[in-house]
Amino acid sequence: MLDENLPTFYFRHSSNNPLLSILYFTQNGSEQAAEYSLQRMNPDLPQSKNKYAVAMGDAVVQDVIFGEVLIEPEFQQPSLSAAEARQQNGAPPAPIPLIPDGFTIQLYNPDQQIIVKGEKSTWTGKESWEFEMPQQSFRMPSVSKVDREQTNPVASSLTPKIMFKWKRDSKFSKDMTCYMTGTSVGGKKSKDPDITIALYKHGREPTVTIYEPNLRRVDIEDRKGLEVVLLLGAEVIREIYLFPNRDSFNIAGAPNKRKNSRPTPTASASPPLVMTGAFGNLPPSSSPITQQPTPPQESRIDAETKRLQAIVEQEEREREKQERAEQRRIKKMLEEEEREQQRREAEVAKETERLRKQFGMQGQDFGPRPNLPPRPGSQVPHLQPPVPPPRPLSAEPRPHAHASGSGFGSWFHGLGATPGAPAAYQNFGYPQQSQPQSGRRRKSDDGGKVLKKKSTMF
């Protein structure tokens, strides 16, 4: 299930009647309830030979029919090889039904026919089935007799129609998606971006999910008719095109040349065969039933079916064999490229080692880098910080004390004689003449006399 909140229909076969299927509806997580019934043609009826018919009706009152489909395929005489002709002892082979390109859905109240046309993409091989539904299906209510006698809007070619298309998700997938592809007015089609309307999921219980958020963009009066067309069309496509079966057409009697859903009137006295008559509603008639031609032998049909199945299986095996061969070829090519790259790397390493042994490593070391002067504008990476001038001895005591020649206590041990000190500081307290030093003298304000810097201790 795509989403339990979306409207979803489940197709389930009835346990009591093999020709009956019930469609169960659920939405917003509700319990499943019977909504529609699918009735198939009774194969025992003489008018059901060489036909495919299915009708959708009410789940409770099954006599109420909302829509139905009738398909009468064309038949083709198969061509046999010489060996197959010998096996048949010269007897003509059984005719093979040709699956038509499309079919017609007959809706009731209001009566209208929806033609479904199938096509296959030559580029991707994906199949699709498109159909159109008119925007206006009901007449406007009016008391005028002239308005009531006007042409039904369904039959008018000027009524705008909405185009839909069922598309298979992939070439080998059994799932489909229905899109709204555009509009059509008077045969002129206008393509629009695809809008998802419904999704069909194949499984043990096939489901059709209506994508309700996009239904607001579908401008159609007959919403019930659109729902019947989606459900009935998905079932017919599944049985006829996705899973074709020999028993679908109830092959018996002479082949019929018609392949549309509308019956042709005959000149015989027997009543015409209408679509609802295929489901047991045909009125009784006193005219004798025409004799059916001799049916083909079941063994021939089974043999032809097995032959076609064998051909399909052989094609599938050939395709899988080609895919495996292509995968092996690509894997082998990648391995060869990897070996070639390793071989080249080994040759380069071998040549490098040979040149190293032959010429050695001399000349590879260019020696230390020369100490070139810095370029103008470039910053020197490492600069020696400038050495500050020594501070006065009176501002910082020396680490070693000298008691001799000082005359003061040991508390002033840092003021003793220090080797290399100026003569003015050898004997503290006795001023002597000393040479002036830059940075250690200052000029006074009166007369520019050079004065000695005073001690911070006194």
PDB file of C-alpha atoms in Angstrom, residues 42-234:
ATOM      1  CA  ASN A  42     -19.774 -17.646 -18.619  1.00  0.00           C
ATOM      2  CA  PRO A  43     -17.754 -19.887 -20.982  1.00  0.00           C
ATOM      3  CA  ASP A  44     -20.607 -22.396 -21.269  1.00  0.00           C
ATOM      4  CA  LEU A  45     -22.791 -19.951 -23.170  1.00  0.00           C
ATOM      5  CA  PRO A  46     -22.646 -20.356 -26.956  1.00  0.00           C
ATOM      6  CA  GLN A  47     -22.360 -16.580 -27.492  1.00  0.00           C
ATOM      7  CA  SER A  48     -19.211 -16.431 -25.330  1.00  0.00           C
ATOM      8  CA  LYS A  49     -16.979 -18.300 -27.777  1.00  0.00           C
ATOM      9  CA  ASN A  50     -13.930 -16.431 -29.107  1.00  0.00           C
ATOM     10  CA  LYS A  51     -14.704 -13.423 -26.932  1.00  0.00           C
ATOM     11  CA  TYR A  52     -13.395 -11.700 -23.843  1.00  0.00           C
ATOM     12  CA  ALA A  53     -15.963  -9.910 -21.700  1.00  0.00           C
ATOM     13  CA  VAL A  54     -15.892  -8.418 -18.217  1.00  0.00           C
ATOM     14  CA  ALA A  55     -18.361  -6.095 -16.483  1.00  0.00           C
ATOM     15  CA  MET A  56     -18.176  -3.960 -13.358  1.00  0.00           C
ATOM     16  CA  GLY A  57     -21.263  -3.725 -11.216  1.00  0.00           C
ATOM     17  CA  ASP A  58     -22.405  -3.037  -7.714  1.00  0.00           C
ATOM     18  CA  ALA A  59     -21.062  -5.272  -4.957  1.00  0.00           C
ATOM     19  CA  VAL A  60     -24.485  -5.862  -3.374  1.00  0.00           C
ATOM     20  CA  VAL A  61     -26.860  -5.637  -6.347  1.00  0.00           C
ATOM     21  CA  GLN A  62     -24.756  -7.277  -9.030  1.00  0.00           C
ATOM     22  CA  ASP A  63     -27.402  -6.761 -11.725  1.00  0.00           C
ATOM     23  CA  VAL A  64     -26.580  -3.043 -11.718  1.00  0.00           C
ATOM     24  CA  ILE A  65     -23.830  -2.652 -14.312  1.00  0.00           C
ATOM     25  CA  PHE A  66     -21.701   0.513 -14.370  1.00  0.00           C
ATOM     26  CA  GLY A  67     -19.480  -0.423 -17.312  1.00  0.00           C
ATOM     27  CA  GLU A  68     -18.234  -3.384 -19.347  1.00  0.00           C
ATOM     28  CA  VAL A  69     -15.691  -4.388 -21.975  1.00  0.00           C
ATOM     29  CA  LEU A  70     -16.135  -6.804 -24.897  1.00  0.00           C
ATOM     30  CA  ILE A  71     -13.161  -7.814 -27.077  1.00  0.00           C
ATOM     31  CA  GLU A  72     -13.373 -10.046 -30.143  1.00  0.00           C
ATOM     32  CA  PRO A  73      -9.854 -10.707 -31.421  1.00  0.00           C
ATOM     33  CA  GLU A  74      -8.782 -11.520 -34.953  1.00  0.00           C
ATOM     34  CA  PHE A  75      -7.220 -14.893 -35.700  1.00  0.00           C
ATOM     35  CA  GLN A  76      -4.172 -15.766 -37.748  1.00  0.00           C
ATOM     36  CA  GLN A  77      -3.110 -19.063 -39.235  1.00  0.00           C
ATOM     37  CA  PRO A  78       0.419 -19.798 -37.971  1.00  0.00           C
ATOM     38  CA  SER A  79       3.154 -20.878 -40.374  1.00  0.00           C
ATOM     39  CA  LEU A  80       4.798 -24.190 -39.509  1.00  0.00           C
ATOM     40  CA  SER A  81       8.200 -25.518 -40.403  1.00  0.00           C
ATOM     41  CA  ALA A  82       8.693 -28.793 -42.248  1.00  0.00           C
ATOM     42  CA  ALA A  83       9.316 -30.699 -39.023  1.00  0.00           C
ATOM     43  CA  GLU A  84       6.213 -29.264 -37.363  1.00  0.00           C
ATOM     44  CA  ALA A  85       4.120 -30.021 -40.448  1.00  0.00           C
ATOM     45  CA  ARG A  86       5.256 -33.665 -40.324  1.00  0.00           C
ATOM     46  CA  GLN A  87       4.280 -33.811 -36.659  1.00  0.00           C
ATOM     47  CA  GLN A  88       0.812 -32.507 -37.546  1.00  0.00           C
ATOM     48  CA  ASN A  89       0.461 -35.164 -40.281  1.00  0.00           C
ATOM     49  CA  GLY A  90      -0.446 -32.504 -42.794  1.00  0.00           C
ATOM     50  CA  ALA A  91      -3.400 -31.195 -40.757  1.00  0.00           C
ATOM     51  CA  PRO A  92      -3.808 -27.406 -40.671  1.00  0.00           C
ATOM     52  CA  PRO A  93      -2.659 -25.827 -37.402  1.00  0.00           C
ATOM     53  CA  ALA A  94      -5.068 -24.177 -35.013  1.00  0.00           C
ATOM     54  CA  PRO A  95      -5.576 -20.420 -35.533  1.00  0.00           C
ATOM     55  CA  ILE A  96      -3.888 -18.091 -33.078  1.00  0.00           C
ATOM     56  CA  PRO A  97      -5.738 -15.045 -31.685  1.00  0.00           C
ATOM     57  CA  LEU A  98      -4.131 -11.665 -32.298  1.00  0.00           C
ATOM     58  CA  ILE A  99      -4.265  -9.323 -29.320  1.00  0.00           C
ATOM     59  CA  PRO A 100      -5.851  -6.047 -30.491  1.00  0.00           C
ATOM     60  CA  ASP A 101      -4.117  -2.718 -30.110  1.00  0.00           C
ATOM     61  CA  GLY A 102      -6.945  -1.296 -27.997  1.00  0.00           C
ATOM     62  CA  PHE A 103     -10.375  -1.853 -26.543  1.00  0.00           C
ATOM     63  CA  THR A 104     -13.539   0.079 -25.705  1.00  0.00           C
ATOM     64  CA  ILE A 105     -15.097   0.642 -22.279  1.00  0.00           C
ATOM     65  CA  GLN A 106     -18.862   1.030 -22.390  1.00  0.00           C
ATOM     66  CA  LEU A 107     -20.258   3.199 -19.588  1.00  0.00           C
ATOM     67  CA  TYR A 108     -23.911   3.460 -18.664  1.00  0.00           C
ATOM     68  CA  ASN A 109     -26.007   6.310 -17.280  1.00  0.00           C
ATOM     69  CA  PRO A 110     -24.916   8.383 -19.070  1.00  0.00           C
ATOM     70  CA  ASP A 111     -24.048   6.110 -21.974  1.00  0.00           C
ATOM     71  CA  GLN A 112     -20.637   6.801 -23.448  1.00  0.00           C
ATOM     72  CA  GLN A 113     -17.777   4.825 -24.930  1.00  0.00           C
ATOM     73  CA  ILE A 114     -14.202   5.323 -23.787  1.00  0.00           C
ATOM     74  CA  ILE A 115     -11.687   4.097 -26.373  1.00  0.00           C
ATOM     75  CA  VAL A 116      -8.394   2.886 -24.903  1.00  0.00           C
ATOM     76  CA  LYS A 117      -5.516   2.814 -27.408  1.00  0.00           C
ATOM     77  CA  GLY A 118      -2.298   0.965 -26.737  1.00  0.00           C
ATOM     78  CA  GLU A 119       1.145   1.875 -28.034  1.00  0.00           C
ATOM     79  CA  LYS A 120       4.697   0.664 -27.479  1.00  0.00           C
ATOM     80  CA  SER A 121       7.776   2.846 -27.418  1.00  0.00           C
ATOM     81  CA  THR A 122      10.346   1.841 -30.022  1.00  0.00           C
ATOM     82  CA  TRP A 123      13.123   3.434 -27.977  1.00  0.00           C
ATOM     83  CA  THR A 124      12.534   2.116 -24.442  1.00  0.00           C
ATOM     84  CA  GLY A 125      10.125  -0.749 -25.192  1.00  0.00           C
ATOM     85  CA  LYS A 126       7.662   0.487 -22.543  1.00  0.00           C
ATOM     86  CA  GLU A 127       3.966   0.039 -23.230  1.00  0.00           C
ATOM     87  CA  SER A 128       1.284   2.630 -22.558  1.00  0.00           C
ATOM     88  CA  TRP A 129      -2.488   2.915 -22.983  1.00  0.00           C
ATOM     89  CA  GLU A 130      -4.164   6.297 -23.431  1.00  0.00           C
ATOM     90  CA  PHE A 131      -7.817   7.347 -23.315  1.00  0.00           C
ATOM     91  CA  GLU A 132      -9.889  10.534 -23.184  1.00  0.00           C
ATOM     92  CA  MET A 133     -12.880  11.564 -21.073  1.00  0.00           C
ATOM     93  CA  PRO A 134     -15.113  14.612 -21.710  1.00  0.00           C
ATOM     94  CA  GLN A 135     -15.152  17.385 -19.163  1.00  0.00           C
ATOM     95  CA  GLN A 136     -18.946  17.741 -19.434  1.00  0.00           C
ATOM     96  CA  SER A 137     -20.977  14.530 -19.381  1.00  0.00           C
ATOM     97  CA  PHE A 138     -24.428  15.720 -18.259  1.00  0.00           C
ATOM     98  CA  ARG A 139     -26.839  18.145 -19.841  1.00  0.00           C
ATOM     99  CA  MET A 140     -27.633  21.376 -18.110  1.00  0.00           C
ATOM    100  CA  PRO A 141     -31.026  21.162 -16.378  1.00  0.00           C
ATOM    101  CA  SER A 142     -33.572  23.167 -18.310  1.00  0.00           C
ATOM    102  CA  VAL A 143     -37.348  23.293 -18.783  1.00  0.00           C
ATOM    103  CA  SER A 144     -36.935  24.194 -22.434  1.00  0.00           C
ATOM    104  CA  LYS A 145     -37.789  21.497 -24.923  1.00  0.00           C
ATOM    105  CA  VAL A 146     -35.198  22.872 -27.333  1.00  0.00           C
ATOM    106  CA  ASP A 147     -32.447  22.429 -24.760  1.00  0.00           C
ATOM    107  CA  ARG A 148     -33.508  18.872 -24.067  1.00  0.00           C
ATOM    108  CA  GLU A 149     -33.427  18.034 -27.774  1.00  0.00           C
ATOM    109  CA  GLN A 150     -29.888  19.284 -28.247  1.00  0.00           C
ATOM    110  CA  THR A 151     -27.013  16.918 -28.847  1.00  0.00           C
ATOM    111  CA  ASN A 152     -25.647  15.110 -25.852  1.00  0.00           C
ATOM    112  CA  PRO A 153     -22.398  16.842 -24.764  1.00  0.00           C
ATOM    113  CA  VAL A 154     -20.692  13.438 -24.656  1.00  0.00           C
ATOM    114  CA  ALA A 155     -21.288  12.905 -28.369  1.00  0.00           C
ATOM    115  CA  SER A 156     -20.260  16.430 -29.367  1.00  0.00           C
ATOM    116  CA  SER A 157     -16.801  16.718 -30.902  1.00  0.00           C
ATOM    117  CA  LEU A 158     -16.442  20.279 -29.565  1.00  0.00           C
ATOM    118  CA  THR A 159     -16.656  19.187 -25.927  1.00  0.00           C
ATOM    119  CA  PRO A 160     -13.219  19.576 -24.280  1.00  0.00           C
ATOM    120  CA  LYS A 161     -11.717  16.284 -23.196  1.00  0.00           C
ATOM    121  CA  ILE A 162      -9.066  15.357 -20.662  1.00  0.00           C
ATOM    122  CA  MET A 163      -6.337  12.956 -21.817  1.00  0.00           C
ATOM    123  CA  PHE A 164      -5.080  10.168 -19.566  1.00  0.00           C
ATOM    124  CA  LYS A 165      -2.412   7.519 -20.060  1.00  0.00           C
ATOM    125  CA  TRP A 166      -1.520   4.290 -18.267  1.00  0.00           C
ATOM    126  CA  LYS A 167       2.270   3.706 -18.346  1.00  0.00           C
ATOM    127  CA  ARG A 168       4.277   0.714 -17.230  1.00  0.00           C
ATOM    128  CA  ASP A 169       6.935   1.590 -14.698  1.00  0.00           C
ATOM    129  CA  SER A 170       9.582  -0.329 -16.679  1.00  0.00           C
ATOM    130  CA  LYS A 171       9.850  -2.820 -19.514  1.00  0.00           C
ATOM    131  CA  PHE A 172       9.943  -5.824 -17.171  1.00  0.00           C
ATOM    132  CA  SER A 173       7.671  -4.430 -14.440  1.00  0.00           C
ATOM    133  CA  LYS A 174       4.000  -5.300 -13.977  1.00  0.00           C
ATOM    134  CA  ASP A 175       3.191  -2.088 -12.118  1.00  0.00           C
ATOM    135  CA  MET A 176       1.563   0.858 -13.862  1.00  0.00           C
ATOM    136  CA  THR A 177       0.862   4.530 -13.221  1.00  0.00           C
ATOM    137  CA  CYS A 178      -1.947   6.600 -14.722  1.00  0.00           C
ATOM    138  CA  TYR A 179      -1.130  10.218 -15.624  1.00  0.00           C
ATOM    139  CA  MET A 180      -3.175  13.158 -16.836  1.00  0.00           C
ATOM    140  CA  THR A 181      -1.270  14.300 -19.922  1.00  0.00           C
ATOM    141  CA  GLY A 182      -3.262  17.245 -21.305  1.00  0.00           C
ATOM    142  CA  THR A 183      -6.495  18.319 -23.007  1.00  0.00           C
ATOM    143  CA  SER A 184      -8.085  17.800 -26.403  1.00  0.00           C
ATOM    144  CA  VAL A 185     -10.603  20.038 -28.182  1.00  0.00           C
ATOM    145  CA  GLY A 186     -11.939  19.122 -31.608  1.00  0.00           C
ATOM    146  CA  GLY A 187      -9.109  16.690 -32.254  1.00  0.00           C
ATOM    147  CA  LYS A 188      -6.375  19.217 -31.395  1.00  0.00           C
ATOM    148  CA  LYS A 189      -4.312  17.982 -28.481  1.00  0.00           C
ATOM    149  CA  SER A 190      -2.484  20.158 -25.991  1.00  0.00           C
ATOM    150  CA  LYS A 191       0.240  18.376 -24.017  1.00  0.00           C
ATOM    151  CA  ASP A 192       0.822  19.238 -20.365  1.00  0.00           C
ATOM    152  CA  PRO A 193       3.302  17.907 -17.796  1.00  0.00           C
ATOM    153  CA  ASP A 194       2.298  14.475 -16.498  1.00  0.00           C
ATOM    154  CA  ILE A 195       0.213  14.558 -13.317  1.00  0.00           C
ATOM    155  CA  THR A 196      -0.163  11.335 -11.342  1.00  0.00           C
ATOM    156  CA  ILE A 197      -3.794  10.229 -10.991  1.00  0.00           C
ATOM    157  CA  ALA A 198      -3.702   6.522 -10.013  1.00  0.00           C
ATOM    158  CA  LEU A 199      -1.169   3.760  -9.321  1.00  0.00           C
ATOM    159  CA  TYR A 200      -1.571   0.039 -10.004  1.00  0.00           C
ATOM    160  CA  LYS A 201       0.509  -2.422  -7.961  1.00  0.00           C
ATOM    161  CA  HIS A 202       0.685  -6.050  -9.029  1.00  0.00           C
ATOM    162  CA  GLY A 203       0.792  -8.767  -6.406  1.00  0.00           C
ATOM    163  CA  ARG A 204      -1.195 -11.548  -4.859  1.00  0.00           C
ATOM    164  CA  GLU A 205      -3.952  -8.999  -4.365  1.00  0.00           C
ATOM    165  CA  PRO A 206      -3.649  -6.325  -7.075  1.00  0.00           C
ATOM    166  CA  THR A 207      -4.420  -2.830  -5.862  1.00  0.00           C
ATOM    167  CA  VAL A 208      -5.369   0.462  -7.498  1.00  0.00           C
ATOM    168  CA  THR A 209      -4.580   3.576  -5.445  1.00  0.00           C
ATOM    169  CA  ILE A 210      -6.223   6.879  -6.385  1.00  0.00           C
ATOM    170  CA  TYR A 211      -3.848   9.799  -5.816  1.00  0.00           C
ATOM    171  CA  GLU A 212      -6.461  12.074  -4.273  1.00  0.00           C
ATOM    172  CA  PRO A 213      -4.323  15.281  -3.871  1.00  0.00           C
ATOM    173  CA  ASN A 214      -4.119  15.643  -7.678  1.00  0.00           C
ATOM    174  CA  LEU A 215      -7.830  15.060  -8.347  1.00  0.00           C
ATOM    175  CA  ARG A 216      -8.498  18.750  -7.681  1.00  0.00           C
ATOM    176  CA  ARG A 217      -6.695  19.498 -10.927  1.00  0.00           C
ATOM    177  CA  VAL A 218      -8.936  17.130 -12.936  1.00  0.00           C
ATOM    178  CA  ASP A 219     -11.872  19.149 -14.322  1.00  0.00           C
ATOM    179  CA  ILE A 220     -14.382  16.351 -15.006  1.00  0.00           C
ATOM    180  CA  GLU A 221     -18.068  16.207 -14.093  1.00  0.00           C
ATOM    181  CA  ASP A 222     -18.407  12.424 -14.110  1.00  0.00           C
ATOM    182  CA  ARG A 223     -16.018  11.518 -11.274  1.00  0.00           C
ATOM    183  CA  LYS A 224     -17.762   8.183 -10.797  1.00  0.00           C
ATOM    184  CA  GLY A 225     -17.256   7.353 -14.464  1.00  0.00           C
ATOM    185  CA  LEU A 226     -13.564   8.190 -14.193  1.00  0.00           C
ATOM    186  CA  GLU A 227     -13.254   5.835 -11.218  1.00  0.00           C
ATOM    187  CA  VAL A 228     -14.969   3.005 -13.135  1.00  0.00           C
ATOM    188  CA  VAL A 229     -12.743   3.584 -16.184  1.00  0.00           C
ATOM    189  CA  LEU A 230      -9.575   3.482 -14.059  1.00  0.00           C
ATOM    190  CA  LEU A 231     -10.537   0.270 -12.250  1.00  0.00           C
ATOM    191  CA  LEU A 232     -11.998  -1.572 -15.225  1.00  0.00           C
ATOM    192  CA  GLY A 233      -9.225  -0.445 -17.577  1.00  0.00           C
ATOM    193  CA  ALA A 234      -6.506  -1.607 -15.168  1.00  0.00           C
TER     194      ALA A 234
END
